[in-house]
Amino acid sequence: MSEHATPCIIIHHSEISLKKGNRGFFEARLRDNINHALNGLPGCHVKMDYGRFLLFFNHMDQTQEILDRLQHVVGIAYLRPAYPGSRDPDTLKDQVFDIVKSMSFNTFRVDTRRADKQFPHTSVEINRIVGSRIHMQLGKPVDLSDQADLTISIEIFNKKVFFSVNSIRGIRGLPVGSTGKVVSMLSSGIDSPVSSFMMMTRGCQNIFVHFHSYPYTEKSSIYNAQALVRHLTRYQYRSKLYLVPLASIQRAIISGAPEKFRVILYRRMMYRLAQKVAEKEGARALVTGDSLGQVASQTLENIAAIDDAITMPVLRPLSGLDKDSIIKKARDLGTFTTSIEPHDDCCSYLVPQRPETKAKMDQVHKAESGVPDWQAQIKDALKKTELEKYTWSV
Ligand code: ATP
Ligand code: MG
């Protein structure tokens, strides 16, 4: 950006352009989220202009911080630090040249997008005028593929011209909060933070529920879950974490049901509790980090036997992914190192040697009917549930 121009970043949103009737709603949500992300940075001003956002700010040295924050905003396709350009192609070509002449690159291309059809030159003409100035003066070859070292993007819209030499990919997806609330079952393992994040990228505000068996296990899983929620809150700005004690229910299950059904019955109780939280919060679905076939409780038969306990839909965004792909996502998201901290998961509390992998519904119902007073146990667990609130800050 030149010394004198107001610094500007062009923000292109991701799937919102596909929305017809309620496009304005999605845009407003993204704008709110961008403003949240920029919280505490003085002088930032966002406005909508012809299907993209323009972010103006005061000082060039804020650029990196702003880009870093915006790269964590769900719903942004790409970001371009931009320079205002002239509508006169001869002046524009000099302005672009001024910026690129000191840059180090070999091949380059010019990519003009003209949303403003009143503009007297076509995109191809602008590409040629600007490109030949650089080619003639610097002797650099043009590469029209996306392999070029340098892409100069020129955007012409609403009587304005901007150019940029750097396009940064965003998270894409739909703005958090635009599709509703879900209750995400967050263990302290690798998978569930990834599944929560994937639902954020589909526009969901996640309410987190973590089950623990304290005081029969250490508090480590709670600490891990808290750290994961703190991390994930960066993407949705505000989070609630419900910490639900499961130990009494587990002891009732252990005392009243055959050993091989323990895990399925633990899960059925967890789902019932999560559904209660969802009803209270106005959330419409549960989310888990299940991946089909990964462990004994995640066979098709067992999934059916677990979902049978509740009426709410259960979303399993990882169900078709293998462990390596999930680990890669966890690393990219930055949750992997927290997830592998040693912790006692409540489901590892007295797990059977040979868990049932192909549960039959009637057997499950029969096993559950032997669990003493589980309805009262559920009420009691809800009473003892603790709620923590998190807000994102730098
Ligand atoms: P994760 O890495 O997410 O712990 P996992 O591979 O260990 O998953 P399971 O322990 O079978 O698999 O758990 C499957 C899913 O059930 C988890 O992804 C999570 O959504 C939910 N779940 C398991 N344990 C808990 C818990 N203690 N609190 C909340 N949800 C849980
Ligand atoms: Mg687990």
Coordinates of N, CA and C in Angstrom, one line a residue, residues 155-247:
E155 N -9.5 -5.5 -9.1 CA -10.9 -5.6 -8.9 C -11.6 -4.3 -9.2
I156 N -12.6 -4.4 -10.1 CA -13.2 -3.1 -10.6 C -14.7 -3.3 -10.2
F157 N -15.2 -2.5 -9.3 CA -16.6 -2.6 -8.9 C -17.1 -1.3 -8.4
N158 N -18.4 -1.0 -8.6 CA -19.0 0.1 -8.0 C -18.2 1.4 -8.2
K159 N -17.7 1.6 -9.4 CA -16.9 2.8 -9.8 C -15.6 2.9 -9.1
K160 N -15.1 1.8 -8.5 CA -13.8 1.8 -7.8 C -12.9 0.8 -8.5
V161 N -11.6 1.1 -8.3 CA -10.6 0.1 -8.8 C -9.6 -0.1 -7.6
F162 N -9.4 -1.4 -7.4 CA -8.4 -1.7 -6.3 C -7.4 -2.8 -7.0
F163 N -6.2 -2.7 -6.5 CA -5.3 -3.8 -7.0 C -4.5 -4.4 -5.8
S164 N -4.2 -5.6 -5.9 CA -3.4 -6.2 -4.8 C -2.4 -7.3 -5.3
V165 N -1.4 -7.5 -4.5 CA -0.4 -8.4 -5.0 C -0.3 -9.7 -4.1
N166 N -1.3 -9.8 -3.2 CA -1.2 -10.9 -2.2 C -2.6 -11.3 -1.9
S167 N -2.9 -12.6 -2.1 CA -4.3 -13.0 -1.8 C -4.1 -14.2 -0.7
I168 N -4.8 -14.0 0.4 CA -4.6 -15.0 1.5 C -5.9 -15.8 1.7
R169 N -5.7 -17.1 1.7 CA -6.9 -17.9 1.9 C -7.5 -17.9 3.3
G170 N -8.8 -17.8 3.3 CA -9.5 -17.8 4.6 C -10.0 -19.2 5.0
I171 N -10.7 -19.3 6.1 CA -11.2 -20.7 6.5 C -12.3 -21.1 5.6
R172 N -13.0 -20.2 5.0 CA -14.2 -20.5 4.1 C -15.4 -21.0 5.0
G173 N -16.4 -21.6 4.4 CA -17.6 -22.0 5.2 C -18.6 -20.9 5.4
L174 N -19.5 -21.2 6.3 CA -20.6 -20.2 6.6 C -20.3 -19.5 8.0
P175 N -20.6 -18.2 8.1 CA -20.3 -17.5 9.3 C -20.9 -18.2 10.6
V176 N -20.1 -18.3 11.6 CA -20.5 -18.9 12.9 C -21.8 -18.2 13.4
G177 N -22.8 -19.0 13.7 CA -24.0 -18.5 14.3 C -25.1 -18.3 13.2
S178 N -24.7 -18.5 11.9 CA -25.7 -18.3 10.9 C -26.6 -19.5 10.7
T179 N -26.3 -20.7 11.1 CA -27.2 -21.8 10.9 C -27.8 -22.4 12.2
G180 N -27.4 -21.8 13.3 CA -28.1 -22.2 14.5 C -27.1 -22.8 15.6
K181 N -27.7 -23.3 16.6 CA -26.9 -23.8 17.8 C -26.9 -25.3 17.8
V182 N -25.7 -25.9 18.2 CA -25.6 -27.3 18.4 C -25.0 -27.6 19.7
V183 N -25.2 -28.7 20.3 CA -24.5 -29.1 21.5 C -23.4 -30.1 21.1
S184 N -22.2 -29.7 21.3 CA -21.1 -30.5 20.9 C -20.5 -31.3 22.1
M185 N -20.5 -32.6 22.0 CA -20.0 -33.4 23.0 C -18.4 -33.5 22.9
L186 N -17.8 -32.8 23.9 CA -16.4 -32.6 23.8 C -15.7 -33.5 24.9
S187 N -15.0 -34.5 24.4 CA -14.2 -35.3 25.3 C -12.9 -34.5 25.5
S188 N -11.8 -35.1 25.9 CA -10.6 -34.3 25.8 C -9.7 -34.9 24.9
G189 N -10.2 -35.8 24.0 CA -9.4 -36.4 23.0 C -9.2 -35.6 21.7
I190 N -8.7 -36.4 20.7 CA -8.3 -35.7 19.4 C -9.5 -35.3 18.6
D191 N -10.5 -36.2 18.6 CA -11.6 -36.1 17.5 C -12.6 -35.0 17.8
S192 N -13.1 -34.9 19.0 CA -14.3 -34.1 19.2 C -14.0 -32.6 19.0
P193 N -12.7 -32.0 19.3 CA -12.5 -30.6 19.0 C -12.6 -30.4 17.5
V194 N -12.1 -31.4 16.7 CA -12.2 -31.3 15.2 C -13.6 -31.3 14.8
S195 N -14.4 -32.2 15.3 CA -15.8 -32.2 14.9 C -16.6 -30.9 15.2
S196 N -16.2 -30.4 16.4 CA -16.9 -29.1 16.8 C -16.5 -28.0 15.8
F197 N -15.2 -28.0 15.5 CA -14.7 -27.0 14.5 C -15.4 -27.1 13.2
M198 N -15.5 -28.4 12.7 CA -16.2 -28.6 11.4 C -17.6 -28.1 11.4
M199 N -18.3 -28.2 12.5 CA -19.6 -27.7 12.6 C -19.6 -26.1 12.6
M200 N -18.6 -25.6 13.3 CA -18.5 -24.1 13.2 C -18.4 -23.7 11.8
T201 N -17.6 -24.4 10.9 CA -17.5 -24.0 9.6 C -18.7 -24.2 8.8
R202 N -19.7 -24.9 9.3 CA -21.0 -25.0 8.7 C -22.0 -24.0 9.4
G203 N -21.4 -23.0 10.1 CA -22.2 -21.9 10.6 C -22.8 -22.1 12.0
C204 N -22.4 -23.2 12.7 CA -23.1 -23.5 14.0 C -22.3 -22.9 15.2
Q205 N -23.1 -22.3 16.1 CA -22.6 -21.9 17.4 C -22.6 -23.2 18.3
N206 N -21.4 -23.6 18.8 CA -21.3 -24.8 19.6 C -21.4 -24.5 21.1
I207 N -22.3 -25.3 21.7 CA -22.3 -25.3 23.2 C -21.7 -26.6 23.6
F208 N -20.7 -26.5 24.4 CA -19.9 -27.7 24.7 C -20.4 -28.4 26.0
V209 N -20.4 -29.7 25.9 CA -20.7 -30.5 27.1 C -19.6 -31.5 27.3
H210 N -19.0 -31.5 28.5 CA -18.0 -32.5 28.8 C -18.4 -33.3 30.0
F211 N -18.3 -34.6 29.9 CA -18.7 -35.6 31.0 C -17.4 -36.0 31.7
H212 N -17.4 -36.0 33.0 CA -16.2 -36.5 33.7 C -16.6 -37.4 34.8
S213 N -15.7 -38.2 35.3 CA -16.0 -39.1 36.4 C -15.3 -38.7 37.7
Y214 N -14.9 -37.5 37.8 CA -14.4 -37.0 39.0 C -15.4 -37.2 40.2
P215 N -15.0 -37.6 41.3 CA -13.7 -37.8 41.9 C -13.1 -39.3 41.7
Y216 N -13.8 -40.0 40.8 CA -13.2 -41.4 40.6 C -12.0 -41.4 39.6
T217 N -12.0 -40.4 38.8 CA -10.8 -40.2 38.0 C -10.2 -38.8 38.3
E218 N -9.0 -38.6 37.7 CA -8.4 -37.3 38.0 C -9.2 -36.2 37.3
K219 N -8.8 -34.9 37.6 CA -9.5 -33.8 36.9 C -8.9 -33.5 35.6
S220 N -7.9 -34.3 35.2 CA -7.2 -33.9 34.0 C -8.0 -33.7 32.7
S221 N -9.1 -34.6 32.6 CA -9.9 -34.4 31.4 C -10.7 -33.1 31.4
I222 N -11.0 -32.6 32.6 CA -11.7 -31.3 32.7 C -10.7 -30.2 32.3
Y223 N -9.5 -30.3 32.8 CA -8.5 -29.2 32.4 C -8.3 -29.2 30.9
N224 N -8.2 -30.4 30.3 CA -8.0 -30.5 28.8 C -9.2 -29.9 28.1
A225 N -10.4 -30.3 28.6 CA -11.6 -29.8 27.9 C -11.7 -28.2 28.0
Q226 N -11.3 -27.7 29.2 CA -11.3 -26.3 29.3 C -10.3 -25.6 28.4
A227 N -9.1 -26.2 28.3 CA -8.1 -25.6 27.3 C -8.6 -25.7 25.9
L228 N -9.3 -26.8 25.6 CA -9.8 -26.9 24.2 C -10.9 -25.9 23.9
V229 N -11.8 -25.7 24.9 CA -12.8 -24.7 24.7 C -12.2 -23.3 24.5
R230 N -11.2 -23.0 25.4 CA -10.6 -21.7 25.2 C -10.0 -21.5 23.8
H231 N -9.4 -22.5 23.3 CA -8.9 -22.5 22.0 C -10.0 -22.3 20.9
L232 N -11.0 -23.1 21.0 CA -12.1 -23.1 20.0 C -12.9 -21.8 20.0
T233 N -12.9 -21.1 21.2 CA -13.7 -19.9 21.4 C -13.1 -18.8 20.4
R234 N -11.9 -18.9 20.1 CA -11.3 -17.9 19.1 C -12.2 -17.9 17.8
Y235 N -12.9 -19.0 17.5 CA -13.6 -19.0 16.2 C -15.1 -18.7 16.4
Q236 N -15.5 -18.7 17.7 CA -17.0 -18.4 17.8 C -17.2 -17.3 18.9
Y237 N -16.1 -16.7 19.5 CA -16.1 -15.5 20.3 C -16.7 -15.7 21.7
R238 N -17.8 -16.5 21.8 CA -18.4 -16.8 23.1 C -18.7 -18.3 23.2
S239 N -18.4 -18.9 24.3 CA -18.7 -20.3 24.4 C -19.3 -20.6 25.8
K240 N -20.1 -21.7 25.9 CA -20.5 -22.2 27.2 C -20.0 -23.6 27.3
L241 N -19.5 -24.0 28.4 CA -19.0 -25.3 28.7 C -19.8 -25.9 29.9
Y242 N -20.5 -27.0 29.6 CA -21.2 -27.7 30.7 C -20.4 -28.8 31.1
L243 N -20.1 -28.9 32.4 CA -19.3 -30.0 33.0 C -20.2 -30.9 33.8
V244 N -20.4 -32.1 33.2 CA -21.5 -33.0 33.8 C -20.8 -34.1 34.5
P245 N -21.2 -34.4 35.8 CA -20.6 -35.5 36.5 C -21.3 -36.8 36.1
L246 N -20.6 -37.8 35.7 CA -21.2 -39.0 35.2 C -21.0 -40.2 36.2
A247 N -20.1 -40.0 37.1 CA -19.6 -41.2 37.9 C -20.8 -41.9 38.6

